[in-house]
Amino acid sequence: MNHQDEKPIIYLIGARGAGKTTVGKPLAQALLYDFIDTDACVTEQCRMSISQLVEQSGWRSFRELESDVLRQVSKPHRLVSTGGGIVMAPENRAFMQSSGKVVYLRASAETLAERLSHTPQAHQRPSLTGKCIVEEMAEVLSKREPLYLECADIVVDATCPVPELISQICTCIHAAV
Ligand code: ADP
Ligand code: MG
């Protein structure tokens, strides 16, 4: 076991509203990791909101920048909270799998929609489908769920209480190294 394996990079994957930020920040603290959010890095680098970026340059530009950011931020002792669509690119899945431990925060479309309806400001993104939020999340999940599952080393039920999720993930990470 080399030193890096003792503190593997952790990637949190899952849809918008799965709890990547809510779980990721205290989890990073517990592990003495730095918390990184790829969406925040994208926003910082392009100096505009994701909505504005997509409006001006399209989803493809966002996805390209997101993929660049993923590679830039992947350093030891980091917990990386990723954008919900990061798994769409096969090379991003391969990159995360080969460079760290991937944790999927799994939640149903209903749970995600319910959460997002309570925090619309924090989750403002251009609609992916133009449909109502439950339908949109269901459609998004039907495409992404197999990719999240394929990519994940660890799958947790995102509806568990946050402290429980932290403890489950810590246990799995230690067991896995
Ligand atoms: P993400 O970063 O994956 O988009 P957030 O961490 O912003 O998701 O969480 C979305 C909403 O869901 C927030 O209002 C948060 O408080 C709530 N939430 C996240 N995880 C849980 C949980 N395990 N139990 C209850 N509510 C949660
Ligand atoms: Mg988040």
mmCIF file of C-alpha atoms and ligand atoms in Angstrom:
data_model
loop_
_atom_site.group_PDB
_atom_site.id
_atom_site.type_symbol
_atom_site.label_atom_id
_atom_site.label_comp_id
_atom_site.label_asym_id
_atom_site.label_seq_id
_atom_site.Cartn_x
_atom_site.Cartn_y
_atom_site.Cartn_z
ATOM 1 C CA MET A 1 0.000 0.000 0.000
ATOM 2 C CA ASN A 2 1.614 3.293 -0.998
ATOM 3 C CA HIS A 3 0.994 6.620 0.703
ATOM 4 C CA GLN A 4 -1.407 7.843 -1.933
ATOM 5 C CA ASP A 5 -3.631 4.808 -1.443
ATOM 6 C CA GLU A 6 -4.056 5.751 2.193
ATOM 7 C CA LYS A 7 -5.731 8.976 1.160
ATOM 8 C CA PRO A 8 -7.318 8.177 -2.192
ATOM 9 C CA ILE A 9 -9.021 10.967 -4.088
ATOM 10 C CA ILE A 10 -12.751 10.633 -3.504
ATOM 11 C CA TYR A 11 -15.178 11.510 -6.264
ATOM 12 C CA LEU A 12 -18.800 12.031 -5.297
ATOM 13 C CA ILE A 13 -21.116 11.386 -8.207
ATOM 14 C CA GLY A 14 -24.877 11.617 -8.509
ATOM 15 C CA ALA A 15 -27.606 13.816 -9.856
ATOM 16 C CA ARG A 16 -28.339 17.388 -8.879
ATOM 17 C CA GLY A 17 -29.821 17.301 -5.375
ATOM 18 C CA ALA A 18 -28.323 13.933 -4.410
ATOM 19 C CA GLY A 19 -26.402 15.586 -1.568
ATOM 20 C CA LYS A 20 -22.890 15.794 -2.998
ATOM 21 C CA THR A 21 -22.270 19.165 -1.347
ATOM 22 C CA THR A 22 -24.200 18.435 1.842
ATOM 23 C CA VAL A 23 -22.397 15.142 2.432
ATOM 24 C CA GLY A 24 -19.114 16.084 0.779
ATOM 25 C CA LYS A 25 -18.200 19.066 2.977
ATOM 26 C CA PRO A 26 -18.433 17.323 6.376
ATOM 27 C CA LEU A 27 -16.994 14.121 4.890
ATOM 28 C CA ALA A 28 -13.967 16.046 3.659
ATOM 29 C CA GLN A 29 -13.587 17.586 7.111
ATOM 30 C CA ALA A 30 -13.785 14.192 8.776
ATOM 31 C CA LEU A 31 -11.080 12.801 6.504
ATOM 32 C CA LEU A 32 -8.916 15.960 6.570
ATOM 33 C CA TYR A 33 -9.407 16.343 2.820
ATOM 34 C CA ASP A 34 -9.937 19.497 0.803
ATOM 35 C CA PHE A 35 -13.430 19.846 -0.620
ATOM 36 C CA ILE A 36 -13.597 20.733 -4.320
ATOM 37 C CA ASP A 37 -16.744 21.333 -6.343
ATOM 38 C CA THR A 38 -16.304 21.038 -10.110
ATOM 39 C CA ASP A 39 -19.307 23.282 -10.844
ATOM 40 C CA ALA A 40 -17.784 26.007 -8.650
ATOM 41 C CA CYS A 41 -14.439 25.628 -10.458
ATOM 42 C CA VAL A 42 -16.130 25.906 -13.855
ATOM 43 C CA THR A 43 -17.959 29.050 -12.724
ATOM 44 C CA GLU A 44 -14.720 30.533 -11.415
ATOM 45 C CA GLN A 45 -12.752 29.761 -14.562
ATOM 46 C CA CYS A 46 -15.261 31.100 -17.055
ATOM 47 C CA ARG A 47 -16.281 33.992 -14.777
ATOM 48 C CA MET A 48 -19.963 33.489 -15.352
ATOM 49 C CA SER A 49 -22.734 31.284 -14.040
ATOM 50 C CA ILE A 50 -23.290 27.874 -15.590
ATOM 51 C CA SER A 51 -26.621 29.132 -16.935
ATOM 52 C CA GLN A 52 -24.873 32.026 -18.660
ATOM 53 C CA LEU A 53 -22.135 29.776 -20.034
ATOM 54 C CA VAL A 54 -24.670 27.344 -21.471
ATOM 55 C CA GLU A 55 -26.737 30.185 -22.874
ATOM 56 C CA GLN A 56 -23.726 31.802 -24.534
ATOM 57 C CA SER A 57 -21.709 28.798 -25.652
ATOM 58 C CA GLY A 58 -23.921 25.711 -25.295
ATOM 59 C CA TRP A 59 -23.842 22.551 -23.187
ATOM 60 C CA ARG A 60 -20.864 21.224 -25.123
ATOM 61 C CA SER A 61 -18.636 24.089 -23.952
ATOM 62 C CA PHE A 62 -19.745 23.465 -20.403
ATOM 63 C CA ARG A 63 -18.990 19.747 -20.691
ATOM 64 C CA GLU A 64 -15.537 20.428 -22.181
ATOM 65 C CA LEU A 65 -14.639 22.872 -19.442
ATOM 66 C CA GLU A 66 -15.994 20.482 -16.813
ATOM 67 C CA SER A 67 -13.805 17.676 -18.162
ATOM 68 C CA ASP A 68 -10.732 19.953 -18.056
ATOM 69 C CA VAL A 69 -11.569 20.991 -14.512
ATOM 70 C CA LEU A 70 -11.937 17.368 -13.411
ATOM 71 C CA ARG A 71 -8.374 16.675 -14.479
ATOM 72 C CA GLN A 72 -7.010 19.888 -12.953
ATOM 73 C CA VAL A 73 -8.522 19.337 -9.519
ATOM 74 C CA SER A 74 -7.688 15.667 -9.127
ATOM 75 C CA LYS A 75 -4.946 15.663 -6.532
ATOM 76 C CA PRO A 76 -4.367 13.563 -3.403
ATOM 77 C CA HIS A 77 -6.260 14.418 -0.228
ATOM 78 C CA ARG A 78 -9.133 15.878 -2.181
ATOM 79 C CA LEU A 79 -12.788 15.122 -2.167
ATOM 80 C CA VAL A 80 -14.263 16.138 -5.511
ATOM 81 C CA SER A 81 -17.962 16.864 -5.735
ATOM 82 C CA THR A 82 -18.784 16.494 -9.414
ATOM 83 C CA GLY A 83 -21.459 17.883 -11.709
ATOM 84 C CA GLY A 84 -24.397 15.518 -12.257
ATOM 85 C CA GLY A 85 -23.542 14.967 -15.924
ATOM 86 C CA ILE A 86 -19.822 14.334 -15.522
ATOM 87 C CA VAL A 87 -20.320 10.585 -16.070
ATOM 88 C CA MET A 88 -21.740 11.151 -19.546
ATOM 89 C CA ALA A 89 -18.224 11.202 -20.997
ATOM 90 C CA PRO A 90 -16.625 7.721 -20.997
ATOM 91 C CA GLU A 91 -13.192 9.296 -20.558
ATOM 92 C CA ASN A 92 -14.358 11.051 -17.368
ATOM 93 C CA ARG A 93 -15.621 7.752 -15.960
ATOM 94 C CA ALA A 94 -12.349 6.038 -16.815
ATOM 95 C CA PHE A 95 -10.363 8.922 -15.355
ATOM 96 C CA MET A 96 -12.211 8.892 -12.034
ATOM 97 C CA GLN A 97 -12.054 5.116 -11.756
ATOM 98 C CA SER A 98 -8.334 5.015 -12.404
ATOM 99 C CA SER A 99 -7.401 7.930 -10.144
ATOM 100 C CA GLY A 100 -9.563 7.498 -7.039
ATOM 101 C CA LYS A 101 -12.556 6.024 -5.284
ATOM 102 C CA VAL A 102 -15.914 6.846 -6.793
ATOM 103 C CA VAL A 103 -18.949 7.147 -4.517
ATOM 104 C CA TYR A 104 -22.438 7.274 -6.002
ATOM 105 C CA LEU A 105 -25.078 9.035 -3.923
ATOM 106 C CA ARG A 106 -28.129 7.235 -5.222
ATOM 107 C CA ALA A 107 -31.589 8.785 -4.989
ATOM 108 C CA SER A 108 -34.878 8.373 -6.830
ATOM 109 C CA ALA A 109 -36.281 10.964 -9.236
ATOM 110 C CA GLU A 110 -38.994 11.732 -6.660
ATOM 111 C CA THR A 111 -36.465 12.410 -3.901
ATOM 112 C CA LEU A 112 -34.335 14.573 -6.167
ATOM 113 C CA ALA A 113 -37.319 16.543 -7.424
ATOM 114 C CA GLU A 114 -38.626 17.047 -3.906
ATOM 115 C CA ARG A 115 -35.269 18.341 -2.707
ATOM 116 C CA LEU A 116 -34.761 20.622 -5.677
ATOM 117 C CA SER A 117 -38.230 22.098 -5.262
ATOM 118 C CA HIS A 118 -37.191 23.241 -1.769
ATOM 119 C CA THR A 119 -33.928 24.832 -2.901
ATOM 120 C CA PRO A 120 -34.575 26.194 -6.383
ATOM 121 C CA GLN A 121 -32.049 29.046 -6.096
ATOM 122 C CA ALA A 122 -29.130 26.835 -5.177
ATOM 123 C CA HIS A 123 -29.819 24.519 -8.078
ATOM 124 C CA GLN A 124 -30.568 26.861 -10.897
ATOM 125 C CA ARG A 125 -29.470 25.303 -14.122
ATOM 126 C CA PRO A 126 -30.862 25.507 -17.575
ATOM 127 C CA SER A 127 -33.531 22.836 -17.906
ATOM 128 C CA LEU A 128 -32.170 19.787 -19.695
ATOM 129 C CA THR A 129 -35.513 18.743 -21.108
ATOM 130 C CA GLY A 130 -37.996 21.591 -20.571
ATOM 131 C CA LYS A 131 -40.278 19.240 -18.617
ATOM 132 C CA CYS A 132 -41.621 19.331 -15.065
ATOM 133 C CA ILE A 133 -39.037 18.543 -12.452
ATOM 134 C CA VAL A 134 -40.020 14.936 -11.554
ATOM 135 C CA GLU A 135 -40.283 13.994 -15.223
ATOM 136 C CA GLU A 136 -37.024 15.740 -15.943
ATOM 137 C CA MET A 137 -35.188 13.955 -13.139
ATOM 138 C CA ALA A 138 -36.692 10.604 -14.216
ATOM 139 C CA GLU A 139 -35.556 11.136 -17.774
ATOM 140 C CA VAL A 140 -32.105 12.279 -16.721
ATOM 141 C CA LEU A 141 -31.737 9.310 -14.354
ATOM 142 C CA SER A 142 -32.858 6.801 -16.960
ATOM 143 C CA LYS A 143 -29.864 7.870 -19.045
ATOM 144 C CA ARG A 144 -27.364 8.351 -16.248
ATOM 145 C CA GLU A 145 -28.186 5.709 -13.653
ATOM 146 C CA PRO A 146 -26.408 2.906 -15.555
ATOM 147 C CA LEU A 147 -23.379 5.168 -15.936
ATOM 148 C CA TYR A 148 -23.324 6.142 -12.257
ATOM 149 C CA LEU A 149 -23.534 2.458 -11.312
ATOM 150 C CA GLU A 150 -20.884 1.442 -13.815
ATOM 151 C CA CYS A 151 -18.489 4.081 -12.558
ATOM 152 C CA ALA A 152 -19.016 3.677 -8.800
ATOM 153 C CA ASP A 153 -16.815 1.741 -6.403
ATOM 154 C CA ILE A 154 -19.309 2.444 -3.636
ATOM 155 C CA VAL A 155 -23.073 3.037 -3.893
ATOM 156 C CA VAL A 156 -24.897 4.614 -0.949
ATOM 157 C CA ASP A 157 -28.562 5.410 -0.377
ATOM 158 C CA ALA A 158 -28.624 9.208 -0.498
ATOM 159 C CA THR A 159 -31.772 9.361 1.638
ATOM 160 C CA CYS A 160 -29.899 8.112 4.730
ATOM 161 C CA PRO A 161 -29.091 10.756 7.351
ATOM 162 C CA VAL A 162 -25.895 12.656 6.564
ATOM 163 C CA PRO A 163 -23.864 11.341 9.552
ATOM 164 C CA GLU A 164 -24.759 7.796 8.548
ATOM 165 C CA LEU A 165 -23.645 8.410 4.969
ATOM 166 C CA ILE A 166 -20.358 9.825 6.205
ATOM 167 C CA SER A 167 -19.753 6.805 8.373
ATOM 168 C CA GLN A 168 -20.720 4.350 5.583
ATOM 169 C CA ILE A 169 -18.410 6.040 3.101
ATOM 170 C CA CYS A 170 -15.508 6.241 5.569
ATOM 171 C CA THR A 171 -15.895 2.548 6.352
ATOM 172 C CA CYS A 172 -15.940 1.603 2.665
ATOM 173 C CA ILE A 173 -12.983 3.812 1.813
ATOM 174 C CA HIS A 174 -10.877 2.314 4.554
ATOM 175 C CA ALA A 175 -12.012 -1.184 3.667
ATOM 176 C CA ALA A 176 -11.198 -0.601 0.040
ATOM 177 C CA VAL A 177 -7.580 0.496 0.543
HETATM 178 P P1 ADP B 1 -25.950 18.297 -4.748
HETATM 179 O O1 ADP B 1 -24.710 19.000 -4.272
HETATM 180 O O2 ADP B 1 -25.723 16.841 -5.035
HETATM 181 O O3 ADP B 1 -26.642 18.987 -5.881
HETATM 182 P P2 ADP B 1 -26.997 19.209 -2.225
HETATM 183 O O4 ADP B 1 -25.943 18.774 -1.279
HETATM 184 O O5 ADP B 1 -27.019 20.657 -2.603
HETATM 185 O O6 ADP B 1 -27.004 18.307 -3.537
HETATM 186 O O7 ADP B 1 -28.385 18.779 -1.565
HETATM 187 C C1 ADP B 1 -29.643 19.138 -2.136
HETATM 188 C C2 ADP B 1 -30.679 19.304 -1.036
HETATM 189 O O8 ADP B 1 -30.916 18.046 -0.420
HETATM 190 C C3 ADP B 1 -30.248 20.242 0.084
HETATM 191 O O9 ADP B 1 -31.361 21.010 0.454
HETATM 192 C C4 ADP B 1 -29.843 19.336 1.212
HETATM 193 O O10 ADP B 1 -30.079 19.890 2.459
HETATM 194 C C5 ADP B 1 -30.718 18.116 0.982
HETATM 195 N N1 ADP B 1 -30.034 16.870 1.385
HETATM 196 C C6 ADP B 1 -28.856 16.424 0.904
HETATM 197 N N2 ADP B 1 -28.522 15.245 1.460
HETATM 198 C C7 ADP B 1 -29.521 14.943 2.319
HETATM 199 C C8 ADP B 1 -29.777 13.823 3.205
HETATM 200 N N3 ADP B 1 -28.934 12.788 3.295
HETATM 201 N N4 ADP B 1 -30.914 13.834 3.914
HETATM 202 C C9 ADP B 1 -31.779 14.874 3.811
HETATM 203 N N5 ADP B 1 -31.610 15.940 3.006
HETATM 204 C C10 ADP B 1 -30.498 15.992 2.266
HETATM 205 MG MG MG B 2 -23.616 20.559 -5.010
#
